[in-house]
Amino acid sequence: MTETAARDGLPVGPSRIAVIGAGYVGVPTAAVLADAGHDVVVAERDADRRTALAAGRSPMMEEGLEELLARTLASGRLRFVATAAEAVAGARIVVLCVATPTGPDGRADLSDVDVAVGEIAAHLASGAVVVTKSTVPVGTTERVARLLARPDVHVASNPEFLREGHAVADARHPDRVVIGADDPAVADVVASLSRDSDAPQVITDPRTAELVKYAANAYLAMKLSFINSMAQLCDALGADVGVLARGIGLDPRIGPSFLTPGPGWGGSCLPKDVRALQSIAADAHVTVPLVDASRAVNDSQADYVAERCASLVTSGLDGAVVGVLGLTFKARTADRRDSPALAVVRALLARGARVRAFDPTVAPGCADADLAGIDLAGSADAAIEGARVVVVLTEWPEFARVAWGSHRPAAVLDTRGVVDVGAAAAARWRVAVLGRPGS
Ligand code: UDX
C-alpha cells in the first residue's frame, strides 16, 4: 500500500503492522497507528469482541475511540482477525498487546505472551520486528527472542503509558517514547511508530525499558500513597490537604499532579505493576521499602474510609444503610478492576452496613461477582434516599450536582473532593471531606 522505505532491510515508513490483543492498550494503539497511515491488522480471539470492534463498537469506554474506529475501519487501514498467525502474515512490525495479569504469586502471568509468541513464530516474515507493549517483567524481551527462535526476526520493548479514559489522546501524544532495543536500526523502526509525535525519545536496552514502566507506575503509586497519608494527617490535625498539595506541588521538583487524595489507587495497572515490581525486586534480592510502604498504605486506605464513615453515624454502621456513590476505580471508565471503591464497600459490609450503591456505568440488575452484597440503585438519588451516611468514592462529575435538598439530611463523606459542599451544608447535611478541616 505505501512506499515503505527499507533501510538495512528494516521498515521505517508506513508499514503493515500486526497488533496482537484487542484490549485497553491494543485497540487505541491500533486505531491511532491506522489513523497515522499504517495498514493495521489486529488479532483478537474473543469472537464477540472482534465482531463488535469490526462494526466500530468499542468494548471499553474511551473518549474519541469509536469515532476513530469508524474512520480507520472505513479507510480499510484497520482490520480485525481471529488468529495471531493470520495477523502477522506479511507484517513488518508486530506489536504484542496481550494481557499480563497478576499470577498467584504476585508475578506477572506471561501465559498470553507465550501463547502469542508460539502462534506467530512460524508465520513471521524474515526481518520483522516484534515489539512488546504489554507490561512485562525485566528480561521478557530476551525471553520472546528465545521462544521465537528466529534469528532472522528482531525484538524490542516499547512500553506504553496510556491512561484509561485518555488512551486515544495518550497514544497520539505520548509525553515520552521509551524504546528498548539492542540494535539502533531496530530502535529506529520502533521510533517510526511514533513518527507523528515530537515526544522525547528514551532509547535504551530492553531490560531498562521494561523496568522504566514498572518504576513509573510504582512512583505514581508512591506519590498517591504519600498524599493519602497526608490526608489522614490533615484529618487528625485539622489541616487542609488541598492547600497542602498546592503548597508542595508548586515546587517544580515535586510537581502538582497525582496529589489528589482519594479512597486509594486502583485500576488494571498500578496495583498489578506494584505487586510485580515487588516480585522482581525480591527475585533480584533487592529490598524496595518505599514500594512496599506505598502498597501497605494503599491496603489500609479502605479501612480508614470505612472508619471515617462509622465516625459519622452515632449508632455505628451495623445494620445502617450506607449510600455509596461510585464503584469504578476512577471516573470516565467502566472499569472496576482493583477498584478502591469496591475495597471500601467490602470494609463497610464487614462492619455490618447495608450498602446501596450507584455508579453511572453499573445497571441495577448487574449480577457481576464483584458486586455481591451490594444493593444497586438506578440513580444517585435512589442510593442516597434514607441512607444514614453517604460516601462518594469515584469522582463522577454528576456527583457535584446531587440535589441534597431533596433528601432527609444525614452525613456525607466525600473522598474525592467533588461534592458541592455549600449546597449540601445549606440543605443541612453534615459534610466531611477527606483531608479537609471542618468535618
Ligand atoms: C495508570 C498510569 O497513569 C498510566 O500511565 C499507566 O499506563 C497505566 O496505569 P490508569 O490505570 O488509567 O493509568 O489510572 P490513573 O489515571 O493513573 O489513576 C490510577 C489510580 O489513582 C486511580 O484509582 C485514580 O483514582 C487514582 N488517583 C489518580 C488518585 O487517587 N489521585 C490522583 O491525583 C490521581
mmCIF file of C-alpha atoms and ligand atoms in Angstrom, residues 160-164 213 217 220 224 258-262 264-270 329-330 340 395 416, ligand 1:
data_model
loop_
_atom_site.group_PDB
_atom_site.id
_atom_site.type_symbol
_atom_site.label_atom_id
_atom_site.label_comp_id
_atom_site.label_asym_id
_atom_site.label_seq_id
_atom_site.Cartn_x
_atom_site.Cartn_y
_atom_site.Cartn_z
ATOM 1 C CA GLU A 160 3.050 2.189 26.894
ATOM 2 C CA PHE A 161 1.896 4.727 29.458
ATOM 3 C CA LEU A 162 -1.765 5.083 28.388
ATOM 4 C CA ARG A 163 -4.318 6.162 30.962
ATOM 5 C CA GLU A 164 -7.766 4.632 30.752
ATOM 6 C CA LYS A 213 7.378 1.039 33.031
ATOM 7 C CA ASN A 217 3.790 3.184 37.940
ATOM 8 C CA LEU A 220 2.901 7.311 40.779
ATOM 9 C CA LEU A 224 -0.648 8.818 45.783
ATOM 10 C CA PHE A 258 -1.143 12.968 41.239
ATOM 11 C CA LEU A 259 -1.635 14.749 44.554
ATOM 12 C CA THR A 260 -5.412 14.446 44.875
ATOM 13 C CA PRO A 261 -6.262 12.180 47.825
ATOM 14 C CA GLY A 262 -8.909 9.530 47.483
ATOM 15 C CA GLY A 264 -6.841 4.595 47.348
ATOM 16 C CA TRP A 265 -5.291 3.887 43.969
ATOM 17 C CA GLY A 266 -6.591 1.071 41.814
ATOM 18 C CA GLY A 267 -7.306 0.010 38.265
ATOM 19 C CA SER A 268 -5.750 -2.514 35.979
ATOM 20 C CA CYS A 269 -2.173 -1.205 36.155
ATOM 21 C CA LEU A 270 -0.935 0.439 39.329
ATOM 22 C CA PHE A 329 -11.692 2.839 40.052
ATOM 23 C CA LYS A 330 -11.887 6.348 38.624
ATOM 24 C CA PRO A 340 -10.677 1.098 45.709
ATOM 25 C CA GLU A 395 -15.149 11.469 41.084
ATOM 26 C CA ARG A 416 -12.780 12.722 46.118
HETATM 27 C C1 UDX B 1 -2.120 4.347 35.120
HETATM 28 C C2 UDX B 1 -0.960 5.265 34.684
HETATM 29 O O1 UDX B 1 -1.338 6.645 34.889
HETATM 30 C C3 UDX B 1 -0.626 5.029 33.212
HETATM 31 O O2 UDX B 1 0.499 5.819 32.840
HETATM 32 C C4 UDX B 1 -0.310 3.543 33.028
HETATM 33 O O3 UDX B 1 -0.049 3.269 31.665
HETATM 34 C C5 UDX B 1 -1.480 2.691 33.490
HETATM 35 O O4 UDX B 1 -1.783 2.995 34.871
HETATM 36 P P1 UDX B 1 -4.778 4.318 34.842
HETATM 37 O O5 UDX B 1 -4.790 2.931 35.389
HETATM 38 O O6 UDX B 1 -5.663 4.629 33.686
HETATM 39 O O7 UDX B 1 -3.283 4.727 34.385
HETATM 40 O O8 UDX B 1 -5.172 5.261 36.059
HETATM 41 P P2 UDX B 1 -4.709 6.693 36.606
HETATM 42 O O9 UDX B 1 -5.467 7.756 35.970
HETATM 43 O O10 UDX B 1 -3.235 6.812 36.623
HETATM 44 O O11 UDX B 1 -5.226 6.553 38.125
HETATM 45 C C6 UDX B 1 -4.769 5.466 38.948
HETATM 46 C C7 UDX B 1 -5.476 5.484 40.264
HETATM 47 O O12 UDX B 1 -5.015 6.572 41.053
HETATM 48 C C8 UDX B 1 -6.992 5.618 40.190
HETATM 49 O O13 UDX B 1 -7.588 4.792 41.157
HETATM 50 C C9 UDX B 1 -7.213 7.095 40.475
HETATM 51 O O14 UDX B 1 -8.493 7.380 41.013
HETATM 52 C C10 UDX B 1 -6.120 7.359 41.490
HETATM 53 N N1 UDX B 1 -5.684 8.767 41.550
HETATM 54 C C11 UDX B 1 -5.046 9.356 40.490
HETATM 55 C C12 UDX B 1 -5.899 9.492 42.706
HETATM 56 O O15 UDX B 1 -6.465 8.979 43.690
HETATM 57 N N2 UDX B 1 -5.457 10.784 42.767
HETATM 58 C C13 UDX B 1 -4.799 11.392 41.738
HETATM 59 O O16 UDX B 1 -4.414 12.570 41.884
HETATM 60 C C14 UDX B 1 -4.602 10.653 40.556
#
